[in-house]
Tab-separated table of N, CA and C in Angstrom:
chain	number	residue	atom	x	y	z
A	1	ALA	N	-21.408	-10.934	-7.172
A	1	ALA	CA	-20.710	-11.267	-5.951
A	1	ALA	C	-20.786	-12.780	-5.686
A	2	ARG	N	-21.894	-13.390	-6.009
A	2	ARG	CA	-22.059	-14.830	-5.778
A	2	ARG	C	-21.034	-15.634	-6.568
A	3	ILE	N	-20.808	-15.269	-7.825
A	3	ILE	CA	-19.836	-15.972	-8.661
A	3	ILE	C	-18.427	-15.786	-8.101
A	4	LEU	N	-18.103	-14.575	-7.661
A	4	LEU	CA	-16.790	-14.326	-7.059
A	4	LEU	C	-16.593	-15.167	-5.804
A	5	ARG	N	-17.624	-15.269	-4.977
A	5	ARG	CA	-17.514	-16.067	-3.747
A	5	ARG	C	-17.180	-17.519	-4.075
A	6	ARG	N	-17.860	-18.076	-5.068
A	6	ARG	CA	-17.608	-19.472	-5.442
A	6	ARG	C	-16.226	-19.646	-6.058
A	7	ALA	N	-15.827	-18.700	-6.913
A	7	ALA	CA	-14.551	-18.823	-7.631
A	7	ALA	C	-13.350	-18.606	-6.701
A	8	ALA	N	-13.488	-17.735	-5.713
A	8	ALA	CA	-12.339	-17.314	-4.913
A	8	ALA	C	-12.022	-18.213	-3.727
A	9	THR	N	-12.809	-19.227	-3.475
A	9	THR	CA	-12.606	-20.035	-2.270
A	9	THR	C	-11.244	-20.729	-2.233
A	10	ASP	N	-10.667	-21.067	-3.361
A	10	ASP	CA	-9.390	-21.787	-3.382
A	10	ASP	C	-8.185	-20.887	-3.646
A	11	TRP	N	-8.388	-19.599	-3.805
A	11	TRP	CA	-7.270	-18.703	-4.087
A	11	TRP	C	-6.521	-18.397	-2.816
A	12	ASP	N	-5.201	-18.223	-2.934
A	12	ASP	CA	-4.419	-17.793	-1.781
A	12	ASP	C	-3.360	-16.805	-2.249
A	13	GLY	N	-2.656	-16.232	-1.294
A	13	GLY	CA	-1.612	-15.277	-1.626
A	13	GLY	C	-2.157	-13.871	-1.774
A	14	GLY	N	-1.312	-13.009	-2.309
A	14	GLY	CA	-1.678	-11.607	-2.485
A	14	GLY	C	-2.175	-11.345	-3.888
A	15	TYR	N	-3.303	-10.682	-3.981
A	15	TYR	CA	-3.841	-10.349	-5.299
A	15	TYR	C	-4.834	-9.204	-5.208
A	16	CYS	N	-4.994	-8.576	-6.310
A	16	CYS	CA	-6.050	-7.595	-6.525
A	16	CYS	C	-6.503	-7.860	-7.953
A	17	ILE	N	-7.655	-8.476	-8.079
A	17	ILE	CA	-8.126	-8.940	-9.382
A	17	ILE	C	-9.267	-8.041	-9.852
A	18	ALA	N	-9.151	-7.566	-11.075
A	18	ALA	CA	-10.196	-6.731	-11.663
A	18	ALA	C	-10.781	-7.449	-12.865
A	19	GLY	N	-12.068	-7.257	-13.058
A	19	GLY	CA	-12.724	-7.884	-14.201
A	19	GLY	C	-13.843	-7.022	-14.744
A	20	LEU	N	-14.071	-7.134	-16.038
A	20	LEU	CA	-15.163	-6.442	-16.710
A	20	LEU	C	-15.986	-7.508	-17.413
A	21	LEU	N	-17.252	-7.571	-17.094
A	21	LEU	CA	-18.123	-8.590	-17.661
A	21	LEU	C	-18.775	-8.091	-18.949
A	22	GLY	N	-19.175	-9.027	-19.796
A	22	GLY	CA	-19.732	-8.693	-21.105
A	22	GLY	C	-20.957	-7.800	-21.050
A	23	HIS	N	-21.742	-7.880	-20.003
A	23	HIS	CA	-22.951	-7.056	-19.917
A	23	HIS	C	-22.688	-5.676	-19.300
A	24	GLY	N	-21.411	-5.388	-18.961
A	24	GLY	CA	-21.055	-4.046	-18.519
A	24	GLY	C	-20.749	-3.887	-17.047
A	25	ASP	N	-21.017	-4.897	-16.217
A	25	ASP	CA	-20.658	-4.814	-14.805
A	25	ASP	C	-19.150	-5.050	-14.660
A	26	ALA	N	-18.592	-4.594	-13.534
A	26	ALA	CA	-17.161	-4.753	-13.292
A	26	ALA	C	-16.937	-5.019	-11.803
A	27	PHE	N	-15.739	-5.482	-11.474
A	27	PHE	CA	-15.397	-5.725	-10.075
A	27	PHE	C	-13.898	-5.589	-9.877
A	28	VAL	N	-13.507	-5.310	-8.633
A	28	VAL	CA	-12.114	-5.370	-8.205
A	28	VAL	C	-12.136	-6.078	-6.860
A	29	LEU	N	-11.457	-7.219	-6.763
A	29	LEU	CA	-11.429	-8.037	-5.554
A	29	LEU	C	-10.038	-8.000	-4.931
A	30	ARG	N	-9.989	-7.705	-3.630
A	30	ARG	CA	-8.722	-7.668	-2.891
A	30	ARG	C	-8.576	-8.928	-2.049
A	31	ASP	N	-7.358	-9.440	-1.954
A	31	ASP	CA	-7.101	-10.670	-1.195
A	31	ASP	C	-7.502	-10.491	0.279
A	32	PRO	N	-7.873	-11.573	0.960
A	32	PRO	CA	-8.398	-11.471	2.326
A	32	PRO	C	-7.368	-11.109	3.393
A	33	SER	N	-6.085	-11.147	3.077
A	33	SER	CA	-5.056	-10.731	4.035
A	33	SER	C	-4.609	-9.296	3.804
A	34	GLY	N	-5.117	-8.667	2.758
A	34	GLY	CA	-4.726	-7.288	2.472
A	34	GLY	C	-3.274	-7.158	2.050
A	35	ILE	N	-2.728	-8.228	1.468
A	35	ILE	CA	-1.326	-8.218	1.057
A	35	ILE	C	-1.101	-7.156	-0.016
A	36	ARG	N	-1.936	-7.189	-1.028
A	36	ARG	CA	-1.816	-6.213	-2.119
A	36	ARG	C	-2.691	-5.003	-1.819
A	37	PRO	N	-2.179	-3.799	-2.053
A	37	PRO	CA	-2.966	-2.602	-1.782
A	37	PRO	C	-3.982	-2.338	-2.890
A	38	ALA	N	-5.110	-1.741	-2.517
A	38	ALA	CA	-6.131	-1.335	-3.481
A	38	ALA	C	-6.933	-0.191	-2.882
A	39	PHE	N	-6.942	0.941	-3.556
A	39	PHE	CA	-7.667	2.122	-3.110
A	39	PHE	C	-8.656	2.529	-4.182
A	40	TYR	N	-9.762	3.138	-3.748
A	40	TYR	CA	-10.756	3.570	-4.726
A	40	TYR	C	-11.275	4.963	-4.392
A	41	TYR	N	-11.794	5.599	-5.427
A	41	TYR	CA	-12.491	6.875	-5.307
A	41	TYR	C	-13.722	6.763	-6.186
A	42	ALA	N	-14.832	7.246	-5.685
A	42	ALA	CA	-16.075	7.219	-6.464
A	42	ALA	C	-16.820	8.529	-6.265
A	43	ASP	N	-17.365	9.054	-7.347
A	43	ASP	CA	-18.271	10.202	-7.269
A	43	ASP	C	-19.389	9.983	-8.286
A	44	ASP	N	-20.112	11.009	-8.634
A	44	ASP	CA	-21.248	10.862	-9.557
A	44	ASP	C	-20.828	10.540	-10.991
A	45	GLU	N	-19.560	10.768	-11.326
A	45	GLU	CA	-19.111	10.591	-12.702
A	45	GLU	C	-18.146	9.427	-12.907
A	46	ILE	N	-17.322	9.130	-11.891
A	46	ILE	CA	-16.284	8.116	-12.086
A	46	ILE	C	-16.143	7.214	-10.862
A	47	ILE	N	-15.574	6.060	-11.122
A	47	ILE	CA	-15.110	5.155	-10.078
A	47	ILE	C	-13.735	4.700	-10.548
A	48	VAL	N	-12.732	4.856	-9.689
A	48	VAL	CA	-11.370	4.518	-10.075
A	48	VAL	C	-10.722	3.715	-8.957
A	49	VAL	N	-9.869	2.772	-9.337
A	49	VAL	CA	-9.116	1.950	-8.378
A	49	VAL	C	-7.647	1.998	-8.782
A	50	ALA	N	-6.773	2.108	-7.767
A	50	ALA	CA	-5.324	2.091	-7.998
A	50	ALA	C	-4.640	1.490	-6.784
A	51	SER	N	-3.384	1.126	-6.954
A	51	SER	CA	-2.638	0.536	-5.839
A	51	SER	C	-2.094	1.595	-4.890
A	52	GLU	N	-2.167	2.865	-5.262
A	52	GLU	CA	-1.678	3.939	-4.413
A	52	GLU	C	-2.707	5.054	-4.311
A	53	ALA	N	-3.030	5.443	-3.087
A	53	ALA	CA	-3.980	6.527	-2.869
A	53	ALA	C	-3.495	7.862	-3.450
A	54	PRO	N	-2.207	8.232	-3.275
A	54	PRO	CA	-1.764	9.522	-3.809
A	54	PRO	C	-1.897	9.648	-5.326
A	55	LEU	N	-1.810	8.543	-6.023
A	55	LEU	CA	-2.000	8.575	-7.469
A	55	LEU	C	-3.411	9.051	-7.798
A	56	ILE	N	-4.393	8.506	-7.110
A	56	ILE	CA	-5.784	8.923	-7.321
A	56	ILE	C	-5.949	10.390	-6.929
A	57	GLN	N	-5.369	10.768	-5.805
A	57	GLN	CA	-5.470	12.148	-5.343
A	57	GLN	C	-4.895	13.115	-6.377
A	58	SER	N	-3.739	12.775	-6.934
A	58	SER	CA	-3.080	13.659	-7.903
A	58	SER	C	-3.837	13.749	-9.217
A	59	VAL	N	-4.196	12.610	-9.758
A	59	VAL	CA	-4.816	12.587	-11.082
A	59	VAL	C	-6.217	13.194	-11.068
A	60	PHE	N	-6.982	12.939	-9.994
A	60	PHE	CA	-8.367	13.401	-9.952
A	60	PHE	C	-8.568	14.606	-9.039
A	61	THR	N	-7.484	15.153	-8.510
A	61	THR	CA	-7.517	16.320	-7.637
A	61	THR	C	-8.562	16.154	-6.538
A	62	VAL	N	-8.410	15.098	-5.747
A	62	VAL	CA	-9.319	14.845	-4.631
A	62	VAL	C	-8.528	14.783	-3.332
A	63	ARG	N	-9.205	15.054	-2.248
A	63	ARG	CA	-8.573	15.048	-0.929
A	63	ARG	C	-8.385	13.604	-0.452
A	64	SER	N	-7.387	13.407	0.415
A	64	SER	CA	-7.061	12.061	0.893
A	64	SER	C	-8.233	11.389	1.597
A	65	GLU	N	-9.060	12.150	2.294
A	65	GLU	CA	-10.187	11.534	3.008
A	65	GLU	C	-11.276	11.008	2.070
A	66	ASN	N	-11.185	11.330	0.777
A	66	ASN	CA	-12.154	10.832	-0.200
A	66	ASN	C	-11.669	9.578	-0.931
A	67	VAL	N	-10.445	9.159	-0.645
A	67	VAL	CA	-9.875	7.946	-1.247
A	67	VAL	C	-9.850	6.889	-0.153
A	68	HIS	N	-10.411	5.720	-0.453
A	68	HIS	CA	-10.591	4.685	0.561
A	68	HIS	C	-9.949	3.364	0.129
A	69	PRO	N	-9.444	2.586	1.093
A	69	PRO	CA	-8.948	1.251	0.738
A	69	PRO	C	-10.119	0.295	0.513
A	70	ILE	N	-9.945	-0.617	-0.421
A	70	ILE	CA	-10.893	-1.725	-0.525
A	70	ILE	C	-10.528	-2.658	0.621
A	71	PRO	N	-11.434	-2.934	1.526
A	71	PRO	CA	-11.086	-3.789	2.669
A	71	PRO	C	-10.677	-5.199	2.219
A	72	PRO	N	-9.757	-5.826	2.947
A	72	PRO	CA	-9.333	-7.184	2.597
A	72	PRO	C	-10.522	-8.147	2.499
A	73	GLY	N	-10.509	-8.959	1.443
A	73	GLY	CA	-11.570	-9.938	1.229
A	73	GLY	C	-12.833	-9.366	0.607
A	74	GLN	N	-12.821	-8.088	0.305
A	74	GLN	CA	-14.007	-7.470	-0.284
A	74	GLN	C	-13.772	-7.122	-1.743
A	75	ALA	N	-14.891	-6.961	-2.441
A	75	ALA	CA	-14.850	-6.566	-3.846
A	75	ALA	C	-15.629	-5.280	-4.014
A	76	LEU	N	-15.092	-4.401	-4.809
A	76	LEU	CA	-15.819	-3.221	-5.255
A	76	LEU	C	-16.578	-3.680	-6.489
A	77	CYS	N	-17.896	-3.758	-6.370
A	77	CYS	CA	-18.740	-4.237	-7.473
A	77	CYS	C	-19.430	-3.039	-8.110
A	78	ILE	N	-19.264	-2.908	-9.408
A	78	ILE	CA	-19.783	-1.758	-10.139
A	78	ILE	C	-20.786	-2.242	-11.182
A	79	LYS	N	-21.988	-1.749	-11.082
A	79	LYS	CA	-23.022	-2.084	-12.067
A	79	LYS	C	-22.874	-1.175	-13.277
A	80	ARG	N	-23.315	-1.632	-14.421
A	80	ARG	CA	-23.194	-0.814	-15.626
A	80	ARG	C	-23.982	0.480	-15.512
A	81	SER	N	-24.947	0.533	-14.608
A	81	SER	CA	-25.722	1.748	-14.376
A	81	SER	C	-24.898	2.818	-13.663
A	82	GLY	N	-23.755	2.403	-13.092
A	82	GLY	CA	-22.912	3.337	-12.348
A	82	GLY	C	-23.042	3.189	-10.843
A	83	THR	N	-24.027	2.435	-10.389
A	83	THR	CA	-24.127	2.191	-8.955
A	83	THR	C	-23.019	1.222	-8.548
A	84	TRP	N	-22.611	1.298	-7.317
A	84	TRP	CA	-21.532	0.441	-6.850
A	84	TRP	C	-21.742	0.093	-5.390
A	85	SER	N	-21.065	-0.953	-4.976
A	85	SER	CA	-21.123	-1.369	-3.573
A	85	SER	C	-19.868	-2.154	-3.241
A	86	LEU	N	-19.564	-2.202	-1.947
A	86	LEU	CA	-18.505	-3.077	-1.458
A	86	LEU	C	-19.182	-4.332	-0.944
A	87	GLU	N	-18.714	-5.483	-1.401
A	87	GLU	CA	-19.311	-6.769	-1.023
A	87	GLU	C	-18.252	-7.647	-0.383
A	88	ARG	N	-18.570	-8.249	0.750
A	88	ARG	CA	-17.645	-9.208	1.363
A	88	ARG	C	-17.696	-10.496	0.547
A	89	ILE	N	-16.557	-10.864	0.004
A	89	ILE	CA	-16.457	-12.074	-0.812
A	89	ILE	C	-15.817	-13.193	0.014
A	90	LEU	N	-14.768	-12.867	0.734
A	90	LEU	CA	-14.048	-13.818	1.577
A	90	LEU	C	-13.919	-13.239	2.977
A	91	GLU	N	-13.893	-14.109	3.963
A	91	GLU	CA	-13.679	-13.655	5.340
A	91	GLU	C	-12.271	-13.077	5.445
A	92	PRO	N	-12.131	-11.914	6.048
A	92	PRO	CA	-10.788	-11.349	6.201
A	92	PRO	C	-9.914	-12.237	7.086
A	93	LEU	N	-8.643	-12.317	6.742
A	93	LEU	CA	-7.658	-13.060	7.526
A	93	LEU	C	-6.779	-12.058	8.272
A	94	ALA	N	-5.785	-12.538	8.985
A	94	ALA	CA	-4.846	-11.641	9.657
A	94	ALA	C	-4.239	-10.697	8.622
A	95	PHE	N	-4.180	-9.428	8.960
A	95	PHE	CA	-3.678	-8.409	8.038
A	95	PHE	C	-2.181	-8.594	7.828
A	96	LYS	N	-1.765	-8.794	6.578
A	96	LYS	CA	-0.366	-9.055	6.242
A	96	LYS	C	0.065	-8.217	5.051
A	97	GLN	N	-0.095	-6.930	5.172
A	97	GLN	CA	0.245	-6.033	4.072
A	97	GLN	C	1.697	-6.218	3.653
A	98	CYS	N	1.941	-6.261	2.380
A	98	CYS	CA	3.285	-6.453	1.842
A	98	CYS	C	4.125	-5.212	2.112
A	99	SER	N	5.138	-5.353	2.956
A	99	SER	CA	5.968	-4.190	3.300
A	99	SER	C	6.776	-3.727	2.092
A	100	PHE	N	7.203	-4.653	1.245
A	100	PHE	CA	7.966	-4.272	0.065
A	100	PHE	C	7.112	-3.396	-0.846
A	101	GLU	N	5.906	-3.830	-1.103
A	101	GLU	CA	4.997	-3.065	-1.965
A	101	GLU	C	4.708	-1.708	-1.337
A	102	ARG	N	4.463	-1.715	-0.053
A	102	ARG	CA	4.065	-0.487	0.642
A	102	ARG	C	5.217	0.508	0.744
A	103	ILE	N	6.372	0.058	1.144
A	103	ILE	CA	7.478	0.970	1.404
A	103	ILE	C	8.325	1.235	0.154
A	104	TYR	N	8.634	0.207	-0.593
A	104	TYR	CA	9.550	0.367	-1.720
A	104	TYR	C	8.878	0.983	-2.942
A	105	PHE	N	7.709	0.464	-3.317
A	105	PHE	CA	7.070	0.915	-4.549
A	105	PHE	C	6.221	2.172	-4.382
A	106	SER	N	5.758	2.446	-3.180
A	106	SER	CA	4.847	3.570	-2.982
A	106	SER	C	5.545	4.903	-3.215
A	107	ARG	N	4.762	5.882	-3.624
A	107	ARG	CA	5.284	7.214	-3.886
A	107	ARG	C	5.677	7.900	-2.579
A	108	GLY	N	6.779	8.596	-2.598
A	108	GLY	CA	7.247	9.309	-1.418
A	108	GLY	C	6.416	10.517	-1.062
A	109	ASN	N	5.532	10.962	-1.976
A	109	ASN	CA	4.710	12.128	-1.651
A	109	ASN	C	3.462	11.746	-0.856
A	110	ASP	N	3.307	10.496	-0.521
A	110	ASP	CA	2.251	10.055	0.389
A	110	ASP	C	2.776	10.331	1.798
A	111	ALA	N	2.081	11.174	2.563
A	111	ALA	CA	2.564	11.612	3.876
A	111	ALA	C	2.832	10.428	4.801
A	112	GLN	N	1.967	9.432	4.770
A	112	GLN	CA	2.152	8.276	5.653
A	112	GLN	C	3.372	7.458	5.235
A	113	ILE	N	3.549	7.262	3.951
A	113	ILE	CA	4.717	6.533	3.446
A	113	ILE	C	5.993	7.296	3.805
A	114	TYR	N	5.963	8.610	3.666
A	114	TYR	CA	7.107	9.443	4.022
A	114	TYR	C	7.515	9.177	5.467
A	115	ARG	N	6.546	9.233	6.384
A	115	ARG	CA	6.835	9.019	7.809
A	115	ARG	C	7.337	7.591	8.069
A	116	GLU	N	6.730	6.602	7.400
A	116	GLU	CA	7.147	5.210	7.599
A	116	GLU	C	8.571	4.982	7.117
A	117	ARG	N	8.915	5.525	5.958
A	117	ARG	CA	10.275	5.357	5.437
A	117	ARG	C	11.288	6.019	6.368
A	118	GLU	N	10.981	7.216	6.824
A	118	GLU	CA	11.895	7.904	7.727
A	118	GLU	C	12.053	7.135	9.042
A	119	GLN	N	10.949	6.600	9.566
A	119	GLN	CA	11.013	5.822	10.807
A	119	GLN	C	11.839	4.548	10.627
A	120	LEU	N	11.725	3.910	9.469
A	120	LEU	CA	12.550	2.724	9.203
A	120	LEU	C	14.031	3.066	9.299
A	121	GLY	N	14.403	4.222	8.774
A	121	GLY	CA	15.795	4.658	8.874
A	121	GLY	C	16.209	4.908	10.307
A	122	ARG	N	15.334	5.535	11.083
A	122	ARG	CA	15.633	5.782	12.502
A	122	ARG	C	15.869	4.453	13.236
A	123	LEU	N	15.077	3.455	12.893
A	123	LEU	CA	15.199	2.154	13.558
A	123	LEU	C	16.473	1.406	13.187
A	124	LEU	N	17.137	1.833	12.120
A	124	LEU	CA	18.380	1.172	11.691
A	124	LEU	C	19.593	1.582	12.516
A	125	LEU	N	19.509	2.699	13.227
A	125	LEU	CA	20.708	3.196	13.909
A	125	LEU	C	21.242	2.220	14.947
A	126	LYS	N	20.404	1.701	15.829
A	126	LYS	CA	20.895	0.798	16.881
A	126	LYS	C	21.568	-0.450	16.305
A	127	PRO	N	20.934	-1.158	15.346
A	127	PRO	CA	21.634	-2.326	14.766
A	127	PRO	C	22.938	-1.942	14.062
A	128	LEU	N	22.952	-0.774	13.417
A	128	LEU	CA	24.169	-0.321	12.746
A	128	LEU	C	25.283	-0.091	13.764
A	129	LEU	N	24.948	0.583	14.854
A	129	LEU	CA	25.964	0.841	15.888
A	129	LEU	C	26.475	-0.451	16.506
A	130	LYS	N	25.601	-1.423	16.722
A	130	LYS	CA	26.028	-2.722	17.261
A	130	LYS	C	26.980	-3.421	16.295
A	131	THR	N	26.656	-3.377	15.020
A	131	THR	CA	27.508	-4.008	14.006
A	131	THR	C	28.870	-3.331	13.960
A	132	LEU	N	28.877	-2.006	13.993
A	132	LEU	CA	30.150	-1.284	13.970
A	132	LEU	C	30.985	-1.596	15.203
A	133	GLU	N	30.320	-1.711	16.343
A	133	GLU	CA	31.038	-2.038	17.582
A	133	GLU	C	31.696	-3.412	17.484
A	134	LYS	N	30.976	-4.387	16.942
A	134	LYS	CA	31.538	-5.735	16.772
A	134	LYS	C	32.756	-5.722	15.842
A	135	LEU	N	32.751	-4.808	14.888
A	135	LEU	CA	33.854	-4.701	13.926
A	135	LEU	C	34.953	-3.755	14.421
A	136	ASP	N	34.777	-3.250	15.636
A	136	ASP	CA	35.709	-2.287	16.220
A	136	ASP	C	35.836	-1.046	15.327
A	137	ARG	N	34.710	-0.567	14.882
A	137	ARG	CA	34.636	0.633	14.030
A	137	ARG	C	33.688	1.633	14.694
A	138	SER	N	33.712	2.865	14.184
A	138	SER	CA	32.795	3.884	14.704
A	138	SER	C	31.999	4.488	13.547
A	139	LEU	N	30.960	5.174	13.904
A	139	LEU	CA	30.135	5.835	12.898
A	139	LEU	C	30.935	6.926	12.191
A	140	ALA	N	31.857	7.548	12.921
A	140	ALA	CA	32.694	8.602	12.337
A	140	ALA	C	33.599	8.060	11.225
A	141	ASP	N	33.905	6.761	11.270
A	141	ASP	CA	34.773	6.135	10.265
A	141	ASP	C	33.986	5.461	9.140
A	142	THR	N	32.690	5.708	9.102
A	142	THR	CA	31.820	4.968	8.182
A	142	THR	C	31.220	5.897	7.141
A	143	VAL	N	31.233	5.449	5.896
A	143	VAL	CA	30.585	6.187	4.809
A	143	VAL	C	29.287	5.471	4.487
A	144	LEU	N	28.189	6.210	4.529
A	144	LEU	CA	26.877	5.638	4.239
A	144	LEU	C	26.252	6.370	3.059
A	145	SER	N	25.459	5.666	2.292
A	145	SER	CA	24.730	6.255	1.184
A	145	SER	C	23.419	5.499	1.020
A	146	PHE	N	22.635	5.870	0.048
A	146	PHE	CA	21.373	5.181	-0.192
A	146	PHE	C	21.239	4.786	-1.652
A	147	ILE	N	20.784	3.590	-1.858
A	147	ILE	CA	20.460	3.062	-3.184
A	147	ILE	C	19.292	2.111	-2.966
A	148	PRO	N	18.229	2.211	-3.663
A	148	PRO	CA	17.860	3.141	-4.729
A	148	PRO	C	17.340	4.457	-4.144
A	149	ASN	N	16.887	5.331	-5.032
A	149	ASN	CA	16.413	6.647	-4.605
A	149	ASN	C	15.268	6.570	-3.613
A	150	THR	N	14.458	5.527	-3.685
A	150	THR	CA	13.325	5.417	-2.759
A	150	THR	C	13.784	5.219	-1.321
A	151	SER	N	15.047	4.917	-1.100
A	151	SER	CA	15.553	4.743	0.265
A	151	SER	C	16.109	6.038	0.844
A	152	GLU	N	16.053	7.125	0.103
A	152	GLU	CA	16.587	8.397	0.594
A	152	GLU	C	15.920	8.835	1.896
A	153	LEU	N	14.615	8.657	2.005
A	153	LEU	CA	13.916	9.061	3.223
A	153	LEU	C	14.373	8.234	4.425
A	154	ALA	N	14.610	6.950	4.219
A	154	ALA	CA	15.121	6.113	5.312
A	154	ALA	C	16.527	6.568	5.699
A	155	PHE	N	17.327	6.892	4.710
A	155	PHE	CA	18.675	7.401	4.977
A	155	PHE	C	18.606	8.681	5.812
A	156	ASN	N	17.689	9.566	5.435
A	156	ASN	CA	17.513	10.813	6.194
A	156	ASN	C	17.078	10.537	7.627
A	157	GLY	N	16.216	9.568	7.815
A	157	GLY	CA	15.785	9.182	9.154
A	157	GLY	C	16.952	8.667	9.979
A	158	LEU	N	17.798	7.844	9.361
A	158	LEU	CA	18.996	7.340	10.029
A	158	LEU	C	19.906	8.503	10.431
A	159	ALA	N	20.121	9.434	9.515
A	159	ALA	CA	20.984	10.584	9.808
A	159	ALA	C	20.414	11.437	10.937
A	160	LYS	N	19.121	11.662	10.915
A	160	LYS	CA	18.484	12.466	11.983
A	160	LYS	C	18.620	11.773	13.330
A	161	GLU	N	18.444	10.466	13.350
A	161	GLU	CA	18.554	9.712	14.594
A	161	GLU	C	19.981	9.734	15.126
A	162	ALA	N	20.950	9.778	14.224
A	162	ALA	CA	22.355	9.764	14.628
A	162	ALA	C	22.815	11.115	15.176
A	163	GLN	N	22.090	12.173	14.915
A	163	GLN	CA	22.502	13.522	15.375
A	163	GLN	C	22.344	13.703	16.850
């Protein structure tokens, strides 16, 4: 942790850096603003880190409450013995999670992502109606679709809000 603290003082932006040292210890360090996502699961046999909690849940058949985010500015430090700890490496900054990473790249089978995508679609209705009004058009005269597939949930939210 001491080496990470010294090395990371000049880093900025979003990152999740993982390293394996020659003597067998390992680490995963998350940026202090929490821009990049990082989740972990640990038990007596394994420690795993991924950018999406549902991926860990699916692959290792674990419940969502057993998968935890690495807090911003902290590192998951793993000793070769298998012991691990979370260490504060950098002081956390204002939380600035990347919305593109969170909403666009995340799996739709994550319940929270599902709700967020649908809510984003619901929030689009008012601006859409204002735009149509300025163009002297109506929703009844408008054809809407979604591209890419990850926007389907937002589209559904928009449709539900319009009903």
